Amino acid sequence: MDKALAWLRKSRKRFPPNADVWDFLFKYADTGCGQVKSDLLANRYQFKPLQIVQKANGESVALWSSVDAFVLKCLATVLTPVLPVHIQCTHVKGHSNNTMKRVLSVLTRSGEKPYVCRTDIKGHYGNINKLQLFDQLAEYVSCPITLNLLGQFLHYSIEDGGEFHTPAKGISRGCALSPLLGAFQLYNVDKSLSKLKGVYYVRYMDDFLLLCNTRHTLRKAVKHLNQWFNHFGFTQHPDKTFIGKTAKGFDWLGHQYNLAGHVGPGKRALSNFAAKLRQLYEQALARPYLRSGLAERVVQYVRNWWRIFAAQGVSAGSMPWPPITHKGQVIRNLCTMWEGGAQSNDRTLYKQPYEPSVAHIIKPNG
C-alpha cells in the first residue's frame, strides 16, 4: 500500500488545495487507512461514481476519487503477476526492451520485411465489452473480493451535476488499472499474431505493427487481425491505418519509418506539437498578467519535446511545419533557439532548466 500511496501523491501533486487527495493523505498519515483495509477485507468496499471536473484549460474529465484511485492502484499491483501479458505488448512495465531499436533492426535487415500493416483500434477503451472482459478475468482470478472489485470497476458510473450515467460498454481511462486490463484483454491476439511465420509483430497499447516478408503473408496477417477485431467488436481507426509497402514510409508511435529505418518525427506528431505550441503561445499573448509563467510553459514544452526527438538528429530548420497563424515565425524562432541546445554534446542541458528571457519568446506586439 505504501507504493500505491507514493504513486497517488506523485500523480496528484498538482491538484488544487480543495481536492480530496489532501484530506485522504492526511487521514492516511494519521490512521494508516485502517477503514479502507477493513472494508476491503470484509468485501464491502464500494467505488464511488466518477466526478466530472474541469481542468485549468477548460477540458472536462471524469475523475476517480482519491480513495478509489488508491484502491485501484493496489488492485493493479496485485493483479500484475496474475494476469498474463504477452512480451510483444510493450507498454507494460518490463516489456519495452527498447522497442524502437528492435523495430529498426527488423527494418534495416537487408529489406527482409518490405510490407507493413500499421493500425490502431478506434476508441479502444470505450468499446471494450464489459461482460466479455469479466469472463476473461474470471479465468485467472478466483478471489471473490478481487472479482467484486473488478466487477464494480467495469460497471462504473459517472456523476455530472447530479445526473448519473453507467456506460453500456467500455472501461474508464486515467487510472492505474486500465492499461493492465487493456494489455491482458488482447493477450490471445498477441500470442496468435506473434506465431505467424514471416511476420514481426509488436503492439503498444492499441497500436499494432506487423512487418511481413511477402504480400501474401501481409494479407494473411491482416485477415487474422481483422478476425480478432470482429471477435472483440473493434474496428480499425481509418486515420491511423496504413497497409502497404514499407518503402513508402509509415508513422508509428510518433516516429516516421521506412526501409532505411528511422526517418524522423511522424507527421501527426509534428502537427500535434505545432498545435499545442500555438495554443500555449496564444494563451501567453492573451493573458499579459500570466505572460511570464505561460512563456516558461512554452519553453518547457519545447524542451521536453526535443528531449525525445533530438537524439534522432532532427533539425528544427528541416521540419515540415504545418501552416501556422501570424505567430508562427516566433514559434519557429523559439524552436531554432532551442535547437542550439538540443543538438549540443553537452547533455547537462537536460539536467538544468533551459529558460531564455521571456522577451525572446513573447514579443509585445504579437
Short mmCIF file of C-alpha atoms in Angstrom, two decimals:
data_model
loop_
_atom_site.label_atom_id
_atom_site.label_comp_id
_atom_site.label_asym_id
_atom_site.label_seq_id
_atom_site.Cartn_x
_atom_site.Cartn_y
_atom_site.Cartn_z
CA MET A 1 0.00 0.00 0.00
CA ASP A 2 2.92 2.34 0.57
CA LYS A 3 3.84 2.16 -3.13
CA ALA A 4 0.25 2.94 -4.09
CA LEU A 5 0.28 5.89 -1.71
CA ALA A 6 3.52 7.21 -3.21
CA TRP A 7 2.01 6.84 -6.69
CA LEU A 8 -1.12 8.74 -5.64
CA ARG A 9 0.89 11.53 -4.06
CA LYS A 10 3.02 11.92 -7.19
CA SER A 11 0.19 11.70 -9.72
CA ARG A 12 -1.98 14.27 -7.92
CA LYS A 13 0.65 16.60 -6.53
CA ARG A 14 -0.57 19.48 -8.71
CA PHE A 15 -4.21 19.18 -7.70
CA PRO A 16 -5.82 22.29 -6.15
CA PRO A 17 -5.85 22.79 -2.36
CA ASN A 18 -9.52 21.79 -2.05
CA ALA A 19 -9.03 18.42 -3.81
CA ASP A 20 -9.90 15.31 -1.81
CA VAL A 21 -6.39 13.90 -2.19
CA TRP A 22 -5.03 16.12 0.59
CA ASP A 23 -7.72 15.03 3.03
CA PHE A 24 -7.02 11.39 2.17
CA LEU A 25 -3.26 11.77 2.60
CA PHE A 26 -3.78 13.50 5.94
CA LYS A 27 -6.05 10.72 7.19
CA TYR A 28 -3.70 8.02 5.89
CA ALA A 29 -0.78 9.54 7.77
CA ASP A 30 -2.92 9.68 10.91
CA THR A 31 -4.74 6.33 10.85
CA GLY A 32 -2.91 4.23 8.25
CA CYS A 33 -6.12 3.94 6.20
CA GLY A 34 -7.46 1.26 8.52
CA GLN A 35 -11.07 1.77 7.46
CA VAL A 36 -10.26 1.13 3.80
CA LYS A 37 -8.35 -2.04 4.70
CA SER A 38 -11.17 -3.38 6.85
CA ASP A 39 -13.77 -2.63 4.15
CA LEU A 40 -11.66 -4.42 1.54
CA LEU A 41 -11.10 -7.50 3.69
CA ALA A 42 -14.80 -7.66 4.57
CA ASN A 43 -15.73 -7.38 0.88
CA ARG A 44 -17.90 -4.34 1.47
CA TYR A 45 -15.84 -1.67 -0.26
CA GLN A 46 -17.84 0.30 -2.83
CA PHE A 47 -16.39 2.52 -5.55
CA LYS A 48 -17.92 5.97 -5.82
CA PRO A 49 -19.16 7.36 -9.15
CA LEU A 50 -16.57 9.23 -11.17
CA GLN A 51 -16.90 13.00 -10.96
CA ILE A 52 -16.76 15.32 -13.95
CA VAL A 53 -14.19 18.01 -13.21
CA GLN A 54 -12.92 20.85 -15.33
CA LYS A 55 -9.20 21.34 -15.80
CA ALA A 56 -7.49 24.72 -15.95
CA ASN A 57 -7.50 24.63 -19.76
CA GLY A 58 -11.28 24.13 -19.84
CA GLU A 59 -11.17 20.40 -20.64
CA SER A 60 -13.65 18.21 -18.75
CA VAL A 61 -12.51 14.82 -17.46
CA ALA A 62 -14.07 12.02 -15.40
CA LEU A 63 -12.03 11.51 -12.24
CA TRP A 64 -11.96 8.75 -9.65
CA SER A 65 -11.96 9.85 -6.03
CA SER A 66 -8.54 9.69 -4.39
CA VAL A 67 -9.54 6.73 -2.20
CA ASP A 68 -10.81 4.80 -5.22
CA ALA A 69 -7.70 5.67 -7.24
CA PHE A 70 -5.59 4.38 -4.34
CA VAL A 71 -7.55 1.10 -4.20
CA LEU A 72 -7.34 0.66 -7.98
CA LYS A 73 -3.58 1.13 -7.85
CA CYS A 74 -3.36 -1.54 -5.14
CA LEU A 75 -5.55 -3.80 -7.27
CA ALA A 76 -3.32 -3.28 -10.31
CA THR A 77 -0.26 -4.15 -8.22
CA VAL A 78 -1.88 -7.37 -7.01
CA LEU A 79 -3.09 -8.42 -10.48
CA THR A 80 0.13 -7.67 -12.38
CA PRO A 81 1.77 -11.05 -11.60
CA VAL A 82 -1.56 -12.88 -12.04
CA LEU A 83 -2.83 -11.71 -15.42
CA PRO A 84 -0.80 -12.86 -18.45
CA VAL A 85 0.55 -10.13 -20.72
CA HIS A 86 2.46 -11.05 -23.86
CA ILE A 87 6.08 -9.95 -24.20
CA GLN A 88 5.23 -8.23 -27.52
CA CYS A 89 2.84 -5.92 -25.67
CA THR A 90 5.40 -3.24 -24.95
CA HIS A 91 3.54 -0.58 -22.97
CA VAL A 92 3.56 -2.72 -19.82
CA LYS A 93 6.43 -2.11 -17.43
CA GLY A 94 9.27 -4.55 -18.02
CA HIS A 95 8.19 -5.42 -21.58
CA SER A 96 9.56 -2.49 -23.58
CA ASN A 97 13.10 -3.86 -24.03
CA ASN A 98 13.86 -0.90 -26.31
CA THR A 99 11.03 -1.39 -28.80
CA MET A 100 12.31 1.24 -31.21
CA LYS A 101 15.69 -0.45 -31.61
CA ARG A 102 14.04 -3.81 -32.25
CA VAL A 103 11.81 -2.32 -34.95
CA LEU A 104 14.80 -0.58 -36.56
CA SER A 105 16.76 -3.83 -36.52
CA VAL A 106 13.99 -5.64 -38.39
CA LEU A 107 13.52 -2.84 -40.92
CA THR A 108 17.19 -2.48 -41.82
CA ARG A 109 17.97 -6.20 -42.00
CA SER A 110 18.55 -6.43 -45.78
CA GLY A 111 14.99 -5.33 -46.52
CA GLU A 112 13.54 -8.66 -45.42
CA LYS A 113 10.26 -7.05 -44.28
CA PRO A 114 9.14 -4.97 -47.28
CA TYR A 115 5.44 -4.95 -46.31
CA VAL A 116 3.78 -3.39 -43.29
CA CYS A 117 0.44 -3.14 -41.54
CA ARG A 118 0.23 -0.36 -39.01
CA THR A 119 -3.17 0.12 -37.41
CA ASP A 120 -4.97 1.29 -34.31
CA ILE A 121 -8.19 0.32 -32.54
CA LYS A 122 -10.74 3.10 -32.84
CA GLY A 123 -11.83 4.03 -29.31
CA HIS A 124 -10.24 1.01 -27.67
CA TYR A 125 -11.14 1.60 -24.01
CA GLY A 126 -14.56 2.98 -24.87
CA ASN A 127 -15.54 -0.10 -26.90
CA ILE A 128 -14.44 -2.92 -24.61
CA ASN A 129 -17.18 -5.46 -23.92
CA LYS A 130 -17.57 -5.49 -20.13
CA LEU A 131 -19.03 -8.99 -19.78
CA GLN A 132 -16.53 -10.47 -22.20
CA LEU A 133 -13.61 -8.94 -20.30
CA PHE A 134 -15.01 -10.05 -16.94
CA ASP A 135 -15.26 -13.64 -18.22
CA GLN A 136 -11.62 -13.43 -19.29
CA LEU A 137 -10.63 -12.15 -15.85
CA ALA A 138 -12.57 -14.89 -14.08
CA GLU A 139 -10.38 -17.49 -15.78
CA TYR A 140 -7.34 -16.21 -13.87
CA VAL A 141 -8.84 -14.61 -10.74
CA SER A 142 -10.66 -16.74 -8.18
CA CYS A 143 -10.69 -14.43 -5.14
CA PRO A 144 -14.30 -13.22 -4.60
CA ILE A 145 -13.12 -9.90 -3.15
CA THR A 146 -10.98 -9.17 -6.20
CA LEU A 147 -13.73 -10.23 -8.59
CA ASN A 148 -16.19 -7.98 -6.79
CA LEU A 149 -13.85 -5.00 -7.16
CA LEU A 150 -13.24 -5.81 -10.82
CA GLY A 151 -16.97 -6.05 -11.47
CA GLN A 152 -17.52 -2.66 -9.85
CA PHE A 153 -14.67 -1.17 -11.85
CA LEU A 154 -16.04 -2.46 -15.15
CA HIS A 155 -19.58 -1.24 -14.43
CA TYR A 156 -18.52 2.20 -13.24
CA SER A 157 -20.87 5.19 -13.09
CA ILE A 158 -20.29 8.85 -13.82
CA GLU A 159 -21.94 11.74 -11.99
CA ASP A 160 -22.31 15.07 -13.73
CA GLY A 161 -24.29 17.75 -11.92
CA GLY A 162 -26.47 15.26 -10.06
CA GLU A 163 -27.11 13.09 -13.12
CA PHE A 164 -25.74 9.54 -13.07
CA HIS A 165 -24.74 7.55 -16.13
CA THR A 166 -23.40 4.00 -16.46
CA PRO A 167 -21.84 3.36 -19.89
CA ALA A 168 -23.07 0.19 -21.57
CA LYS A 169 -19.57 -0.67 -22.77
CA GLY A 170 -16.01 0.40 -22.22
CA ILE A 171 -13.75 0.89 -19.21
CA SER A 172 -12.67 4.13 -17.63
CA ARG A 173 -9.47 5.82 -18.66
CA GLY A 174 -6.96 7.60 -16.49
CA CYS A 175 -6.49 5.07 -13.71
CA ALA A 176 -3.71 2.62 -12.86
CA LEU A 177 -5.75 -0.49 -13.66
CA SER A 178 -6.86 0.37 -17.21
CA PRO A 179 -3.51 -0.19 -19.04
CA LEU A 180 -3.11 -3.61 -17.41
CA LEU A 181 -6.63 -4.74 -18.37
CA GLY A 182 -6.17 -3.35 -21.88
CA ALA A 183 -2.97 -5.36 -22.26
CA PHE A 184 -4.48 -8.50 -20.75
CA GLN A 185 -7.62 -8.41 -22.89
CA LEU A 186 -5.57 -8.69 -26.10
CA TYR A 187 -3.22 -11.37 -24.77
CA ASN A 188 -4.62 -14.05 -27.10
CA VAL A 189 -4.34 -11.65 -30.03
CA ASP A 190 -0.67 -11.04 -29.23
CA LYS A 191 0.02 -14.74 -28.81
CA SER A 192 -1.69 -15.64 -32.08
CA LEU A 193 -0.10 -12.93 -34.24
CA SER A 194 3.39 -13.44 -32.83
CA LYS A 195 3.27 -17.07 -34.02
CA LEU A 196 2.61 -16.21 -37.67
CA LYS A 197 5.54 -17.18 -39.89
CA GLY A 198 7.23 -14.38 -41.79
CA VAL A 199 5.70 -11.71 -39.54
CA TYR A 200 7.34 -9.47 -36.98
CA TYR A 201 4.62 -8.33 -34.59
CA VAL A 202 4.63 -5.75 -31.81
CA ARG A 203 1.93 -3.78 -30.02
CA TYR A 204 1.94 -0.66 -27.86
CA MET A 205 -1.43 -0.31 -26.10
CA ASP A 206 -3.84 -0.30 -29.07
CA ASP A 207 -1.21 0.50 -31.73
CA PHE A 208 -0.41 -2.58 -33.82
CA LEU A 209 2.61 -3.06 -36.08
CA LEU A 210 3.11 -6.06 -38.37
CA LEU A 211 6.16 -6.27 -40.64
CA CYS A 212 5.87 -9.01 -43.27
CA ASN A 213 8.25 -10.62 -45.76
CA THR A 214 5.73 -11.12 -48.62
CA ARG A 215 2.49 -9.62 -49.85
CA HIS A 216 0.72 -12.94 -49.27
CA THR A 217 1.94 -13.02 -45.67
CA LEU A 218 0.71 -9.46 -45.19
CA ARG A 219 -2.78 -10.33 -46.45
CA LYS A 220 -2.90 -13.38 -44.21
CA ALA A 221 -1.79 -11.39 -41.17
CA VAL A 222 -4.30 -8.58 -41.82
CA LYS A 223 -7.10 -11.12 -42.21
CA HIS A 224 -6.06 -12.77 -38.96
CA LEU A 225 -6.03 -9.42 -37.16
CA ASN A 226 -9.44 -8.45 -38.53
CA GLN A 227 -10.91 -11.73 -37.30
CA TRP A 228 -9.75 -10.90 -33.79
CA PHE A 229 -11.13 -7.37 -34.10
CA ASN A 230 -14.51 -8.82 -35.08
CA HIS A 231 -14.36 -11.18 -32.11
CA PHE A 232 -13.95 -8.26 -29.69
CA GLY A 233 -16.21 -5.86 -31.58
CA PHE A 234 -13.39 -3.48 -32.52
CA THR A 235 -12.79 -1.52 -35.71
CA GLN A 236 -9.62 -0.12 -37.22
CA HIS A 237 -9.06 3.60 -36.93
CA PRO A 238 -9.27 4.87 -40.54
CA ASP A 239 -6.85 7.76 -39.97
CA LYS A 240 -4.23 5.61 -38.24
CA THR A 241 -4.13 2.63 -40.56
CA PHE A 242 -1.55 2.02 -43.27
CA ILE A 243 -1.22 -1.25 -45.20
CA GLY A 244 1.31 -1.47 -48.00
CA LYS A 245 5.00 -1.26 -48.81
CA THR A 246 7.42 -0.32 -46.08
CA ALA A 247 9.42 1.74 -48.58
CA LYS A 248 6.56 4.26 -48.78
CA GLY A 249 7.04 5.04 -45.11
CA PHE A 250 4.71 4.72 -42.15
CA ASP A 251 4.05 6.51 -38.89
CA TRP A 252 4.16 4.58 -35.61
CA LEU A 253 4.29 5.93 -32.05
CA GLY A 254 5.14 9.42 -33.25
CA HIS A 255 8.06 8.33 -35.45
CA GLN A 256 8.33 8.02 -39.21
CA TYR A 257 9.92 4.83 -40.61
CA ASN A 258 10.80 3.28 -43.95
CA LEU A 259 13.15 0.52 -45.15
CA ALA A 260 16.13 2.71 -44.26
CA GLY A 261 14.98 2.80 -40.64
CA HIS A 262 14.01 5.85 -38.63
CA VAL A 263 13.37 8.98 -40.69
CA GLY A 264 12.28 11.46 -38.03
CA PRO A 265 9.18 12.56 -36.15
CA GLY A 266 5.91 11.44 -37.68
CA LYS A 267 3.66 13.92 -39.46
CA ARG A 268 0.96 13.54 -36.83
CA ALA A 269 3.47 14.14 -34.03
CA LEU A 270 4.72 17.29 -35.74
CA SER A 271 1.18 18.52 -36.30
CA ASN A 272 0.23 17.90 -32.66
CA PHE A 273 3.43 19.58 -31.49
CA ALA A 274 2.77 22.69 -33.56
CA ALA A 275 -0.88 22.85 -32.47
CA LYS A 276 0.00 22.54 -28.78
CA LEU A 277 2.80 25.07 -29.09
CA ARG A 278 0.50 27.51 -30.84
CA GLN A 279 -2.10 27.03 -28.10
CA LEU A 280 0.41 27.76 -25.35
CA TYR A 281 1.75 30.75 -27.21
CA GLU A 282 -1.70 32.22 -27.79
CA GLN A 283 -2.52 31.79 -24.10
CA ALA A 284 0.59 33.79 -23.24
CA LEU A 285 -0.38 36.55 -25.65
CA ALA A 286 -3.98 36.69 -24.45
CA ARG A 287 -3.10 36.89 -20.74
CA PRO A 288 -0.46 39.57 -20.18
CA TYR A 289 -0.72 39.16 -16.40
CA LEU A 290 0.30 35.49 -16.76
CA ARG A 291 2.74 36.04 -19.60
CA SER A 292 5.90 35.14 -17.70
CA GLY A 293 4.56 31.85 -16.34
CA LEU A 294 2.96 30.83 -19.63
CA ALA A 295 6.14 31.67 -21.50
CA GLU A 296 8.01 29.29 -19.23
CA ARG A 297 5.44 26.61 -20.08
CA VAL A 298 6.17 27.17 -23.77
CA VAL A 299 9.89 26.70 -23.23
CA GLN A 300 9.31 23.66 -21.01
CA TYR A 301 7.09 22.04 -23.62
CA VAL A 302 9.64 22.57 -26.39
CA ARG A 303 12.45 21.33 -24.16
CA ASN A 304 10.56 18.14 -23.30
CA TRP A 305 9.65 17.55 -26.93
CA TRP A 306 13.24 17.92 -28.04
CA ARG A 307 14.41 15.63 -25.27
CA ILE A 308 12.57 12.86 -27.11
CA PHE A 309 13.47 13.71 -30.70
CA ALA A 310 16.84 15.49 -30.55
CA ALA A 311 18.65 12.18 -30.08
CA GLN A 312 17.41 11.19 -33.55
CA GLY A 313 19.30 14.07 -35.17
CA VAL A 314 16.17 16.02 -36.10
CA SER A 315 16.81 19.64 -37.09
CA ALA A 316 14.20 22.32 -36.44
CA GLY A 317 15.09 24.03 -39.72
CA SER A 318 14.27 20.91 -41.72
CA MET A 319 10.90 20.23 -40.11
CA PRO A 320 7.91 20.29 -42.48
CA TRP A 321 5.90 22.71 -40.33
CA PRO A 322 2.16 22.81 -40.98
CA PRO A 323 0.60 26.23 -41.68
CA ILE A 324 0.61 28.40 -38.55
CA THR A 325 -1.03 31.77 -37.90
CA HIS A 326 0.81 35.10 -37.66
CA LYS A 327 2.61 33.90 -34.53
CA GLY A 328 4.26 31.09 -36.47
CA GLN A 329 7.54 32.89 -37.07
CA VAL A 330 8.08 33.47 -33.36
CA ILE A 331 7.34 29.80 -32.72
CA ARG A 332 9.91 28.86 -35.36
CA ASN A 333 12.43 31.19 -33.73
CA LEU A 334 11.76 29.56 -30.37
CA CYS A 335 12.40 26.10 -31.81
CA THR A 336 15.57 27.26 -33.56
CA MET A 337 16.77 28.85 -30.32
CA TRP A 338 16.20 25.56 -28.52
CA GLU A 339 17.86 23.58 -31.33
CA GLY A 340 21.21 25.10 -30.44
CA GLY A 341 20.99 23.46 -27.04
CA ALA A 342 19.30 20.25 -28.14
CA GLN A 343 21.96 19.43 -30.71
CA SER A 344 24.81 20.22 -28.33
CA ASN A 345 27.01 17.47 -26.96
CA ASP A 346 26.62 18.96 -23.51
CA ARG A 347 23.98 16.64 -22.03
CA THR A 348 23.88 18.70 -18.82
CA LEU A 349 21.42 20.95 -20.64
CA TYR A 350 18.78 18.38 -19.81
CA LYS A 351 19.62 18.47 -16.12
CA GLN A 352 19.16 22.21 -15.74
CA PRO A 353 16.05 24.20 -16.72
CA TYR A 354 16.53 25.97 -20.03
CA GLU A 355 14.89 29.36 -19.52
CA PRO A 356 15.77 32.08 -22.02
CA SER A 357 14.44 35.54 -21.43
CA VAL A 358 10.69 35.91 -21.75
CA ALA A 359 11.35 38.74 -24.20
CA HIS A 360 12.86 36.19 -26.58
CA ILE A 361 9.65 34.20 -26.56
CA ILE A 362 6.88 36.77 -26.27
CA LYS A 363 7.00 39.81 -28.49
CA PRO A 364 5.00 42.74 -27.05
CA ASN A 365 3.10 43.33 -30.28
CA GLY A 366 2.48 39.64 -31.06
#
